[in-house]
Coordinates of C-alpha atoms and ligand atoms in Angstrom, one line a residue:
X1 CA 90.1 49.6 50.9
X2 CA 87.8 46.7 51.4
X3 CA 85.9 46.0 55.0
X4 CA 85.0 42.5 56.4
X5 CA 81.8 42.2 57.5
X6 CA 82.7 42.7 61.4
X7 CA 84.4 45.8 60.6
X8 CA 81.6 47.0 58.5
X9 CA 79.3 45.6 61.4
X10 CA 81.2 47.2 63.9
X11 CA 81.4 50.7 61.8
X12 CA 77.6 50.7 61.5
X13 CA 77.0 49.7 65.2
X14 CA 79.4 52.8 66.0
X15 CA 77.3 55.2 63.9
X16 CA 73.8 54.1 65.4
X17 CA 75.4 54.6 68.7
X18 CA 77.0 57.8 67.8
X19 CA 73.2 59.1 66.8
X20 CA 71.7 57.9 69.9
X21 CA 74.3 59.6 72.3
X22 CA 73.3 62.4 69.7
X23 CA 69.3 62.0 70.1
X24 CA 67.6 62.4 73.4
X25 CA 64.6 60.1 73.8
X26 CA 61.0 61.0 74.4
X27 CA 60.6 62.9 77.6
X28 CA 57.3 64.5 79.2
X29 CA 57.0 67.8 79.1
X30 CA 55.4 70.0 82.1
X31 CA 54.7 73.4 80.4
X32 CA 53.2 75.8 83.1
X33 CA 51.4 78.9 80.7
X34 CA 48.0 79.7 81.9
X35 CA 47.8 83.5 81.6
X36 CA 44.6 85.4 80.9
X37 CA 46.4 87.6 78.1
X38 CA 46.9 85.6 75.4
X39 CA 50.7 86.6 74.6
X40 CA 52.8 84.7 76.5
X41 CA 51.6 82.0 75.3
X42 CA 51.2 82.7 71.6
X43 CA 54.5 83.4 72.0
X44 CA 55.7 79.6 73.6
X45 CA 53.0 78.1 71.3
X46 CA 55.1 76.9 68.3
X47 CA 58.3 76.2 70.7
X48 CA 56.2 73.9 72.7
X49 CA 54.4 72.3 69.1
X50 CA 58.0 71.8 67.4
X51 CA 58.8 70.3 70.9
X52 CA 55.6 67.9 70.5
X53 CA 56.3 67.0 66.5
X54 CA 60.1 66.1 67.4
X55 CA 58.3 63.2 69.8
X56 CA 58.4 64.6 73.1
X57 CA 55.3 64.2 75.0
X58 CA 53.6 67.9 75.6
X59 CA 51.2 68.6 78.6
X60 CA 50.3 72.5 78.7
X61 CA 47.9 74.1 81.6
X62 CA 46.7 77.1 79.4
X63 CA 44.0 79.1 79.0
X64 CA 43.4 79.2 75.6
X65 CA 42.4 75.5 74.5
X66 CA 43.4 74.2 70.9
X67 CA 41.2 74.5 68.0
X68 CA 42.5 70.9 66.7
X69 CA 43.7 68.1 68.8
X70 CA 47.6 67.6 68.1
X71 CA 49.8 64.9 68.2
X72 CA 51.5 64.8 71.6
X73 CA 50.2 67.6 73.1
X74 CA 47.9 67.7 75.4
X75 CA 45.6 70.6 77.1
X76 CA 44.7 70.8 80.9
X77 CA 42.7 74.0 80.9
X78 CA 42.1 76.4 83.9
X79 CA 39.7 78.7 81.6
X80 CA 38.9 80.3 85.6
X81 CA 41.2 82.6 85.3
X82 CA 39.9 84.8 82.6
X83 CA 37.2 85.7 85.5
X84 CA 37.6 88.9 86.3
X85 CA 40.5 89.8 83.8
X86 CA 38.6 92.9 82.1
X87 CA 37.8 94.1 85.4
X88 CA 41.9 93.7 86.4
X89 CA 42.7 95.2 83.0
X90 CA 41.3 98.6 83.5
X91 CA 42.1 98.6 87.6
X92 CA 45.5 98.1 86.0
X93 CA 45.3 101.6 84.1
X94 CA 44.7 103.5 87.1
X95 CA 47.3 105.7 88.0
X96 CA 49.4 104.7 91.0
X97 CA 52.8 105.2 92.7
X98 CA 55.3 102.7 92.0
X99 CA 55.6 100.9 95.1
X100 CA 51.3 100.7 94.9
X101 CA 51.9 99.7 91.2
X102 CA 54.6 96.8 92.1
X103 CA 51.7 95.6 94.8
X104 CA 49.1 95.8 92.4
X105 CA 51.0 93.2 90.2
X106 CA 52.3 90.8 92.8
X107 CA 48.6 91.1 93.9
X108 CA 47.2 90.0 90.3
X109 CA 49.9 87.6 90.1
X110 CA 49.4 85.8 93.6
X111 CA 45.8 85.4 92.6
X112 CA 46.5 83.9 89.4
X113 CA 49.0 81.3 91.1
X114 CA 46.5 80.5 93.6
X115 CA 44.0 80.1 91.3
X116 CA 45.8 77.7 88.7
X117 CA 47.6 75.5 91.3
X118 CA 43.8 74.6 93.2
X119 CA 42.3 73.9 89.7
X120 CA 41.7 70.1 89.6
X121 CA 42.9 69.5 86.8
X122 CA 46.2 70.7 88.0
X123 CA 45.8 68.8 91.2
X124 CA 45.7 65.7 89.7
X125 CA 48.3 66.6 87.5
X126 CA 50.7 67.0 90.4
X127 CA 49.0 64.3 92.7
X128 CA 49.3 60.9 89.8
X129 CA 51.8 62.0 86.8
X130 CA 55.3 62.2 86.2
X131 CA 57.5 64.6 84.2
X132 CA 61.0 64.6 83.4
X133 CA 61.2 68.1 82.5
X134 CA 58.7 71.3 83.5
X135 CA 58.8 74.8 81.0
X136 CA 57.5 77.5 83.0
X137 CA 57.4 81.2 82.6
X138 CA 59.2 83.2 84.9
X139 CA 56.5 86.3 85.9
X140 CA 56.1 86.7 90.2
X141 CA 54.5 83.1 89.7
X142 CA 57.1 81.7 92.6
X143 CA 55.3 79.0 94.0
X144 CA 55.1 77.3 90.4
X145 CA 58.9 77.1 90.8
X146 CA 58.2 74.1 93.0
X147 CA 57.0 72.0 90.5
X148 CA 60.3 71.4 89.6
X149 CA 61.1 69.8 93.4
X150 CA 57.2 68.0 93.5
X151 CA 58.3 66.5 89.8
X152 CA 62.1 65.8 90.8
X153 CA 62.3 67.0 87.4
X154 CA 64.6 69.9 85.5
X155 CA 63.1 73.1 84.9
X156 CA 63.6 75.9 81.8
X157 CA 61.8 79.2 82.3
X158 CA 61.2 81.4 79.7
X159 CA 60.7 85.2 80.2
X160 CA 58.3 86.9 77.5
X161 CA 59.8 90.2 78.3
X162 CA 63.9 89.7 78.9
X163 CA 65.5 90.1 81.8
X164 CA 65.1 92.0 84.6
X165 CA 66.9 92.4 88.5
X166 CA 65.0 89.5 89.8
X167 CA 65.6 86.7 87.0
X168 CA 69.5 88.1 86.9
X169 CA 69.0 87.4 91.2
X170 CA 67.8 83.9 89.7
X171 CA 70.7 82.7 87.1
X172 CA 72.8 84.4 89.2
X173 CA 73.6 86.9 86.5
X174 CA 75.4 90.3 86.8
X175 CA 73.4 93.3 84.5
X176 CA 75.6 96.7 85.4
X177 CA 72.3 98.7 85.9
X178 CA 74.0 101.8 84.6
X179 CA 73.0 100.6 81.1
X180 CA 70.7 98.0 81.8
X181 CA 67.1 100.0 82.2
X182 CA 64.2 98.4 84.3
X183 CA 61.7 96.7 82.2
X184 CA 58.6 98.9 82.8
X185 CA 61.0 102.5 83.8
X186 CA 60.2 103.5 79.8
X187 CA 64.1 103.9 79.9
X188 CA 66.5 102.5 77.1
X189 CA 70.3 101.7 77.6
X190 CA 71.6 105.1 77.3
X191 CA 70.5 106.9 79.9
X192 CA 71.4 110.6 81.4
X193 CA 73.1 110.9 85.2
X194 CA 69.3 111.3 86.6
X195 CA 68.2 108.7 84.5
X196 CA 70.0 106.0 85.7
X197 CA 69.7 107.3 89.2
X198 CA 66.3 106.8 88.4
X199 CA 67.1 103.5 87.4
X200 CA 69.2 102.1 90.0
X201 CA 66.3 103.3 92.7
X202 CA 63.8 101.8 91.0
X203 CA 65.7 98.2 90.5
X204 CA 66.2 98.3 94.3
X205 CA 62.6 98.8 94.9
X206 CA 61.9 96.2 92.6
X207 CA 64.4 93.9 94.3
X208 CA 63.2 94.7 98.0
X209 CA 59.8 94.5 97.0
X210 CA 60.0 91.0 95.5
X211 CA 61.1 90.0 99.1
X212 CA 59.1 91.2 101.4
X213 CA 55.7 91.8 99.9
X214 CA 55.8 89.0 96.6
X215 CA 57.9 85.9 98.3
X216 CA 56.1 85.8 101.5
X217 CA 52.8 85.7 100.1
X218 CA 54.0 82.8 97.3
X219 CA 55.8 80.8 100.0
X220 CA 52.4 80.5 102.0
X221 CA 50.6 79.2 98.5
X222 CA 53.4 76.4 98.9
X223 CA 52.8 75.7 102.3
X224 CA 48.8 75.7 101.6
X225 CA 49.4 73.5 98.4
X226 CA 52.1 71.6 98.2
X227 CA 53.4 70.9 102.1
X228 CA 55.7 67.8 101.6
X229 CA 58.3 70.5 100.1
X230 CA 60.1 72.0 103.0
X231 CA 62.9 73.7 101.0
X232 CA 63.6 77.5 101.0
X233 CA 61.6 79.0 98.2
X234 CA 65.1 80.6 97.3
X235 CA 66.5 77.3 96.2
X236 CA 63.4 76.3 94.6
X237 CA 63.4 79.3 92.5
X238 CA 67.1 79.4 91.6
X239 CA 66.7 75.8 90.6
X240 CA 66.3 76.4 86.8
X241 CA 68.7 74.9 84.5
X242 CA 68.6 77.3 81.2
X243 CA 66.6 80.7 81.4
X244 CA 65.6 81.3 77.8
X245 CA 64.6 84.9 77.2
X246 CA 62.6 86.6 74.7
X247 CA 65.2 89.6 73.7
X248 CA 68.1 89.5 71.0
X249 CA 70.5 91.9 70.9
X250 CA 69.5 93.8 67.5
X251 CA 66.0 94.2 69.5
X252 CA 68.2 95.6 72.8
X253 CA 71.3 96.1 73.5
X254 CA 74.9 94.0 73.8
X255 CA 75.0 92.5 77.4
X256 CA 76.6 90.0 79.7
X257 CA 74.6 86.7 80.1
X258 CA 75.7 83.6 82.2
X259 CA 75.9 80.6 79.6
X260 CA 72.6 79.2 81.2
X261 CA 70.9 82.6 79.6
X262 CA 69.8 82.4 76.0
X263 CA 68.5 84.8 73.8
X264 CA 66.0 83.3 71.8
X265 CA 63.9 86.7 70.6
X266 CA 61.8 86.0 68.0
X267 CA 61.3 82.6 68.5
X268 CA 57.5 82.7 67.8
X269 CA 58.4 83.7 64.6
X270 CA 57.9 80.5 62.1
X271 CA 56.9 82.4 59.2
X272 CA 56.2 80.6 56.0
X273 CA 54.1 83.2 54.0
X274 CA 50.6 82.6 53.0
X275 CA 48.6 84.3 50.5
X276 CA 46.7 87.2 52.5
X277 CA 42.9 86.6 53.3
X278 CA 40.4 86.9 49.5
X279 CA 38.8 90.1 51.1
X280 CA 41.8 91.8 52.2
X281 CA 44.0 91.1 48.9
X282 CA 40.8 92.6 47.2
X283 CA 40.7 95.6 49.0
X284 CA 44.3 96.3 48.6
X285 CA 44.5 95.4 44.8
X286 CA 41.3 98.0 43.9
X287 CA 44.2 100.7 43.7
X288 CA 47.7 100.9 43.8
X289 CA 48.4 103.1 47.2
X290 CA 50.9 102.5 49.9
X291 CA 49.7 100.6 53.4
X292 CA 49.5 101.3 56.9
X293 CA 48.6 99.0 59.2
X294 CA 47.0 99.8 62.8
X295 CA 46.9 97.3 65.3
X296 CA 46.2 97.8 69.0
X297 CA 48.0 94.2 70.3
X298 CA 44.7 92.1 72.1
X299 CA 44.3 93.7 75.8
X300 CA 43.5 97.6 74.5
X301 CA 40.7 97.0 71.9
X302 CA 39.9 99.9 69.4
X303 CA 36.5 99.6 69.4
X304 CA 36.7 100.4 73.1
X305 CA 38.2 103.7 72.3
X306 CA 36.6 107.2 73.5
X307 CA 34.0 108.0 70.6
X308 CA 36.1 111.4 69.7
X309 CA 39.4 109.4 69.6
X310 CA 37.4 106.9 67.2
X311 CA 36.5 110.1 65.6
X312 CA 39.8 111.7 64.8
X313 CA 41.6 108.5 63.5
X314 CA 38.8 107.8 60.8
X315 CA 38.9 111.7 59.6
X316 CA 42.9 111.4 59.6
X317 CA 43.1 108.1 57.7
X318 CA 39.7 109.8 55.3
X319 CA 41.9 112.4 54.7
X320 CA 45.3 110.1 53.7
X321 CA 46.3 109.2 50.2
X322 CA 46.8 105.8 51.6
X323 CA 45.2 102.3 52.3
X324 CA 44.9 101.8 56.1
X325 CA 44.5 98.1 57.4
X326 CA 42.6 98.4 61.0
X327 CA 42.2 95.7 63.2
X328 CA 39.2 97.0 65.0
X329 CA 37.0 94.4 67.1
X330 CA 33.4 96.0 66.1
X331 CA 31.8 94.6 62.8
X332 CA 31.2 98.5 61.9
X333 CA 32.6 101.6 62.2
X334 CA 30.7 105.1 62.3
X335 CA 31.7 106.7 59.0
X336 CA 34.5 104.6 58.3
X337 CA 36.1 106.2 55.1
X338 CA 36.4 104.2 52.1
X339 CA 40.3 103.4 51.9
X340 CA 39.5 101.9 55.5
X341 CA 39.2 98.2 55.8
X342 CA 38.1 96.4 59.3
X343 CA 38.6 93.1 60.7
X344 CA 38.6 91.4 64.0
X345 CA 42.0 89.4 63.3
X346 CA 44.5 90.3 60.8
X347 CA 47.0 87.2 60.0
X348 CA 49.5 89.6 61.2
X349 CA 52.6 88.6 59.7
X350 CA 51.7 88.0 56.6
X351 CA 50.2 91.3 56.1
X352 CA 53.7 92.8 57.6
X353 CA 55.3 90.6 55.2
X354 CA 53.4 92.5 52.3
X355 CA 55.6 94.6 50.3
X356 CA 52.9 97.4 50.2
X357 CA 52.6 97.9 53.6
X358 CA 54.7 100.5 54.6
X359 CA 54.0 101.3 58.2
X360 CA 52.9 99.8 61.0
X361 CA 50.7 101.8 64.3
X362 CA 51.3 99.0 66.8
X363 CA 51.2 99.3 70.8
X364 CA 54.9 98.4 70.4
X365 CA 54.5 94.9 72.6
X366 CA 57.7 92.6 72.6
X367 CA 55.4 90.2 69.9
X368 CA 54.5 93.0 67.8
X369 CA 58.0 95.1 67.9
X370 CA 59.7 91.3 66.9
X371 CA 57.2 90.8 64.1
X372 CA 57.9 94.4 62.8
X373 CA 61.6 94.2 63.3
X374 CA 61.3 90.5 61.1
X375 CA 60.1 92.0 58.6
X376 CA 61.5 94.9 58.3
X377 CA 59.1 97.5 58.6
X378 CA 59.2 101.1 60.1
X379 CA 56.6 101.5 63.5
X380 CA 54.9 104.7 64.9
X381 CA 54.1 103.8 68.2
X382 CA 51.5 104.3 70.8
X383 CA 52.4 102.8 74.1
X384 CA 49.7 102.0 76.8
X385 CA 51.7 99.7 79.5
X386 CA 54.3 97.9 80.6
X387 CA 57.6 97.2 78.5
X388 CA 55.8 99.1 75.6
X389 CA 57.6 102.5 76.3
X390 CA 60.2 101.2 76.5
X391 CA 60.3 98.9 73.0
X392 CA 59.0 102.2 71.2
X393 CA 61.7 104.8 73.2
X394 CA 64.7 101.6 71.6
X395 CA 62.4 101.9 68.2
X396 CA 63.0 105.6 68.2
X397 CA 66.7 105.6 69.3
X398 CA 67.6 103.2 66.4
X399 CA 66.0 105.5 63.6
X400 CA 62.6 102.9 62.6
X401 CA 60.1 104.2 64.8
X402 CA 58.5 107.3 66.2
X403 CA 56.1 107.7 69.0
X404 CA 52.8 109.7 70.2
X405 CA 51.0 109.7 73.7
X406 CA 48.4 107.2 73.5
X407 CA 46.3 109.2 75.9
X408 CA 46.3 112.5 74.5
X409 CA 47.3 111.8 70.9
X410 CA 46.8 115.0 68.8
X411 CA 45.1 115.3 65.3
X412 CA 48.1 117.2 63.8
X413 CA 51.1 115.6 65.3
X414 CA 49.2 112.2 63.9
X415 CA 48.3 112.8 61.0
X416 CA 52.5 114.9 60.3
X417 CA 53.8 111.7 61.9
X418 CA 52.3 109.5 59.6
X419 CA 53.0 111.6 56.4
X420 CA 56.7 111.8 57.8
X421 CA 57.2 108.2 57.9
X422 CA 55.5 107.4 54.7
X423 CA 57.3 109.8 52.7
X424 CA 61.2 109.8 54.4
X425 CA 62.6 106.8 53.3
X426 CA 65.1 106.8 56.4
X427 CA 62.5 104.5 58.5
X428 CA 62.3 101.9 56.0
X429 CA 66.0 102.0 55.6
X430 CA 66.7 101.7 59.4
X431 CA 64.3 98.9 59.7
X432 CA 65.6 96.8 56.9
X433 CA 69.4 97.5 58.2
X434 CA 68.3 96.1 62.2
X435 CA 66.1 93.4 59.9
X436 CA 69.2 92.2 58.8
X437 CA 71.4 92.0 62.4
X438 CA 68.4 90.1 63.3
X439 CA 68.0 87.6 60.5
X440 CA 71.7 86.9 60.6
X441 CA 72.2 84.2 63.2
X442 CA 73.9 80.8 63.4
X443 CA 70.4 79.1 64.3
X444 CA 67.5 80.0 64.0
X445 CA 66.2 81.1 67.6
X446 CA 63.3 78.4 67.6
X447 CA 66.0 76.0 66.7
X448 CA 68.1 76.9 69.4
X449 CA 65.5 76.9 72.3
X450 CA 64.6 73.2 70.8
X451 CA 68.5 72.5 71.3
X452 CA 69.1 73.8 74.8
X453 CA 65.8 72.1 75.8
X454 CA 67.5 68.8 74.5
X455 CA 70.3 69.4 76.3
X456 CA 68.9 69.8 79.4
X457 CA 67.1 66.6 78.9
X458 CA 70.5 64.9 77.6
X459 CA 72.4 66.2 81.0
X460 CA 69.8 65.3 83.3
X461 CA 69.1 69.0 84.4
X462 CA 72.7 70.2 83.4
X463 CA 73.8 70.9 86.4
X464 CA 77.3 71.9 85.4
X465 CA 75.4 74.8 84.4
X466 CA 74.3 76.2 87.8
X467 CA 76.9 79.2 88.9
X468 CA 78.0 80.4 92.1
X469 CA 76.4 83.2 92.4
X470 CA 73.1 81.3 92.7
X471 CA 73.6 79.9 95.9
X472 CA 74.8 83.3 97.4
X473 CA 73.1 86.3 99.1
X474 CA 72.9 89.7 97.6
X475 CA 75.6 91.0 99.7
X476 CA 77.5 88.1 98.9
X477 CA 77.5 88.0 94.9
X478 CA 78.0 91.5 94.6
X479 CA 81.1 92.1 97.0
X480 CA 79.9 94.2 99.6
X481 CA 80.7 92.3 102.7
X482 CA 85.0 91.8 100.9
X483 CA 85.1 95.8 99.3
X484 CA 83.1 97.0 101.9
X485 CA 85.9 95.6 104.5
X486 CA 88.5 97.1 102.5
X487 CA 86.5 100.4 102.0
X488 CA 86.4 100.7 105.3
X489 CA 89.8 99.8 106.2
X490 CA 91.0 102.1 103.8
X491 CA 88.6 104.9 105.5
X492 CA 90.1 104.1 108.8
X493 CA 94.0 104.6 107.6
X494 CA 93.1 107.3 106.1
X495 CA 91.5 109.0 109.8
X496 CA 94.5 107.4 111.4
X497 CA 96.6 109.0 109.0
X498 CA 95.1 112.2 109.2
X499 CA 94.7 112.4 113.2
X500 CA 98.7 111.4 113.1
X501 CA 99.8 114.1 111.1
X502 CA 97.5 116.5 113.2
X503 CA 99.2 115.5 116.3
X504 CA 102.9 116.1 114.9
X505 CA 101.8 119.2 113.5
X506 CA 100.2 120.7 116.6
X507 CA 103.0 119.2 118.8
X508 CA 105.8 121.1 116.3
X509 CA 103.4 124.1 116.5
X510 CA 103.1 124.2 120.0
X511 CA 107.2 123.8 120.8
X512 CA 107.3 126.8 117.7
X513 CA 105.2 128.8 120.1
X514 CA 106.8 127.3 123.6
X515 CA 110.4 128.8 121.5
X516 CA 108.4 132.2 120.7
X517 CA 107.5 132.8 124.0
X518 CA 110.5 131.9 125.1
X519 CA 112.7 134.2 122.5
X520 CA 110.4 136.6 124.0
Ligands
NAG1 C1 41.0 86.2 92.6 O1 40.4 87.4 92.6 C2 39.0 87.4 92.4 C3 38.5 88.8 92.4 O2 39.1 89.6 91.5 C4 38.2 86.5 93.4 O3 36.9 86.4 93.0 C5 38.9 85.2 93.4 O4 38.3 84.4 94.4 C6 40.4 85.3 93.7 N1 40.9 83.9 93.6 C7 41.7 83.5 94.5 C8 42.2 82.1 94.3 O5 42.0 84.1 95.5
NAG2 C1 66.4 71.0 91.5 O1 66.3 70.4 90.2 C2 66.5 69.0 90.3 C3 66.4 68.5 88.8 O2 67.4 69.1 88.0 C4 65.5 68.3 91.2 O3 65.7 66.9 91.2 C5 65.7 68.9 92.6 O4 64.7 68.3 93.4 C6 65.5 70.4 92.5 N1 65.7 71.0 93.8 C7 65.0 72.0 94.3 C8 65.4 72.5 95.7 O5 64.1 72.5 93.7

């Protein structure tokens, strides 16, 4: 078949048009990530870059400026709130209750919101630009959440750590909390009776203390701050149009999410391998031996240890018939053995990537249990704090990991646990098998948070999106005011019921007894 020249006009018109509808232009990015520890946002970092190199303007208030200026992406740095961090860090190891503990956090976090929104950069952020879309991350931050109003622009949040009661109160999602374990309870999805008694107490608390200690205090930063917005910091907050969330279910557990809830675990995970470092390749090519690698994660630094818990780990790895990989922050170590190297920074996938390593001593935070699971390698764990009890405890439960009390940690049960995992092949297999859930997806998960992104810039905040449940109350979404009415109808038949048939049998009991007497 032969085409004029209008229809072949016409043809090629429709297929420009077809790729525009397709394409989303150029928007500005808001992207709200300026925490002290450096994870979050190593973990946003190449979702925001990809979202610069596809054309999208990208302004960041971070902490952590860039080495290298990049194309469309711009830094506005509150550096002010690494004051003090340290100090925070170890008041944060203290022991306390978990009511004290919750207050603790809303405490640091209230500071840190204060802090960035009366930086002047930020001020004049919010006082002479425009955005058409902010990226924020969704950690008791609450009076960021009106950015989105100030900006009459979409929002996305992104939670590092999954989900928990208060972003499910903020989608208006329904997690069944007997399988769906608090973030920081150190619990996992199978839990015993007590367990998720434990579990459903400490959700509530969570829940009630969100409201009266942590919104209060936010929704007075808005009033200080930004006093033109008169709306309820409730429908501010359940104002974002896609939740992305840092969890897959071969990290979990199977769920139910609202369509406006993507898992995108892993997403920091661009890895195109690199040779390893000259010195380290060296060091591991002098002999042939099997590698372990110890990392810490960046708040808890090794060379911060207690000197006898420095002590104990360099006789155990001495006394290994392996190579051990330490990223410890000192340029020496005290009798560090020979099959020991040291380094500040370790290009830590790439040496997970390394067919010789065969075990990784990790923290177990959500970056480092993603990067281990990626790659397919077994973990012994050490947990110090938040989610990391409860990554190791899923670790454990799915056959790659094992785990030791950070605190205590004794030589023996060490040194067995590492032999154990070097010599039974079972962890290595376990890993590989959950390697391969991950690894088989329809996108890959950086792709996809780039593609709902787009979308929400395509449907103008994708309202269509937004659910029911986020404009009710607790009592509300989950039924209590409809079953509790028919609970306690139901309660009240029942009484009437009962106090009936007590009547007819006392009145027959009493003529049985009127006859008796009279028989008598
Ligand atoms: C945050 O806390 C530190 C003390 O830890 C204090 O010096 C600083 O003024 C506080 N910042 C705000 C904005 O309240
Ligand atoms: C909700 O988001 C839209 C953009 O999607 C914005 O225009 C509106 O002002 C926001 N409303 C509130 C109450 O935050």
């Amino acid at each position: 078949m032969k085409l004029s020249i209008t229809q072949t006009l016409l043809l090629s018109l429709l297929f420009i048009l077809s790729f525009t509808i397709q394409n989303v232009e150029s928007a500005k990015i808001l992207a709200v990530f300026p925490f002290p520890g450096p994870s979050q946002y190593i973990l946003v970092q190449p979702y925001l870059k990809a979202l610069a190199a596809k054309g999208h303007e990208v302004t960041v208030i971070n902490a952590f400026p860039q080495k290298q200026p990049i194309a469309n992406y711009r830094d506005v740095l509150v550096m002010e709130v690494h004051e003090n961090y340290a100090e925070l860090i170890e008041q944060g190891k203290i022991k306390r209750n978990k009511w004290d503990a919750m207050t603790f956090l809303a405490g640091f976090f209230l500071n840190l919101t204060e802090t960035v929104i009366k930086n002047p950069g930020v001020q004049k952020l919010l006082n002479t630009e425009k955005f058409d879309l902010i990226i924020l991350e969704v950690l008791h931050t609450d009076a960021w959440y009106a950015f989105g109003r100030h900006f009459k622009a979409p929002m996305i949040g992104i939670s590092s750590f999954g989900i928990d009661p208060v972003i499910d109160e903020l989608m208006g999602n329904m997690s069944p909390l007997s399988y769906s374990p608090l973030i920081t309870a150190g619990l996992t999805e199978r839990m015993t009776y007590l367990e998720r008694l434990k579990n459903v107490i400490l959700s509530f608390m969570e829940l009630i203390h969100v409201r009266v200690r942590l919104i209060p205090a936010q929704k007075k930063l808005i009033k200080t701050y930004l006093p033109h917005i008169k709306d309820d910091i409730w429908d501010l907050s359940t104002n974002f149009s896609i939740m992305l969330l840092n969890n897959h279910f071969s990290l979990s557990f199977p769920r139910p999410y609202v369509p406006s809830m993507v898992e995108v675990g892993g997403f920091q995970i661009h890895y195109k391998p690199k040779p390893l470092p000259q010195d380290i390749m060296k060091f591991l090519n002098s002999s042939s031996e099997d590698v372990i690698y110890l990392s810490m994660g960046s708040n808890v630094k090794s060379k911060d240890f207690p000197p006898e818990k420095l002590k104990m780990l360099t006789e155990v790895f001495g006394s290994l018939p392996y190579k051990i990989l330490w990223k410890f922050e000192n340029p020496t170590l005290p009798g560090k053995p020979k099959n020991v190297f040291i380094n500040s920074w370790f290009p830590q996938p790439d040496v997970l990537a390394h067919p010789r390593v065969k075990l990784f001593i990790s923290h177990g935070g959500l970056l480092s249990t993603s990067e281990s699971v990626y790659h397919g390698k077994p973990m012994l764990g050490l947990p110090v704090f938040y989610d990391q009890q409860m990554n190791i405890k899923k670790g454990i439960q799915s056959g790659f990991a094992l785990g030791l009390n950070f605190h205590t940690l004794p030589r023996e049960e060490f040194k067995s646990s590492i032999l154990e995992m070097m010599n039974n092949q079972k962890y290595i297999n376990n890993a590989k098998t959950i390697s391969n859930i991950y690894h088989d997806q329809p996108m890959k998960p950086l792709d996809l948070a780039i593609y709902w992104t787009e979308y929400v810039l395509r449907h103008k905040g994708a309202v269509h999106l937004k659910n029911p449940a986020q404009s009710m109350n607790f009592i509300q979404k989950h039924s209590i005011d409809t079953v509790g009415v028919l609970v306690a109808a139901f309660i009240l038949c029942i009484t009437i019921v009962i106090i009936a048939v007590w009547k007819v049998f006392k009145f027959v009991l009493g003529k049985k007894s009127i006859k008796k007497v009279k028989v008598n």
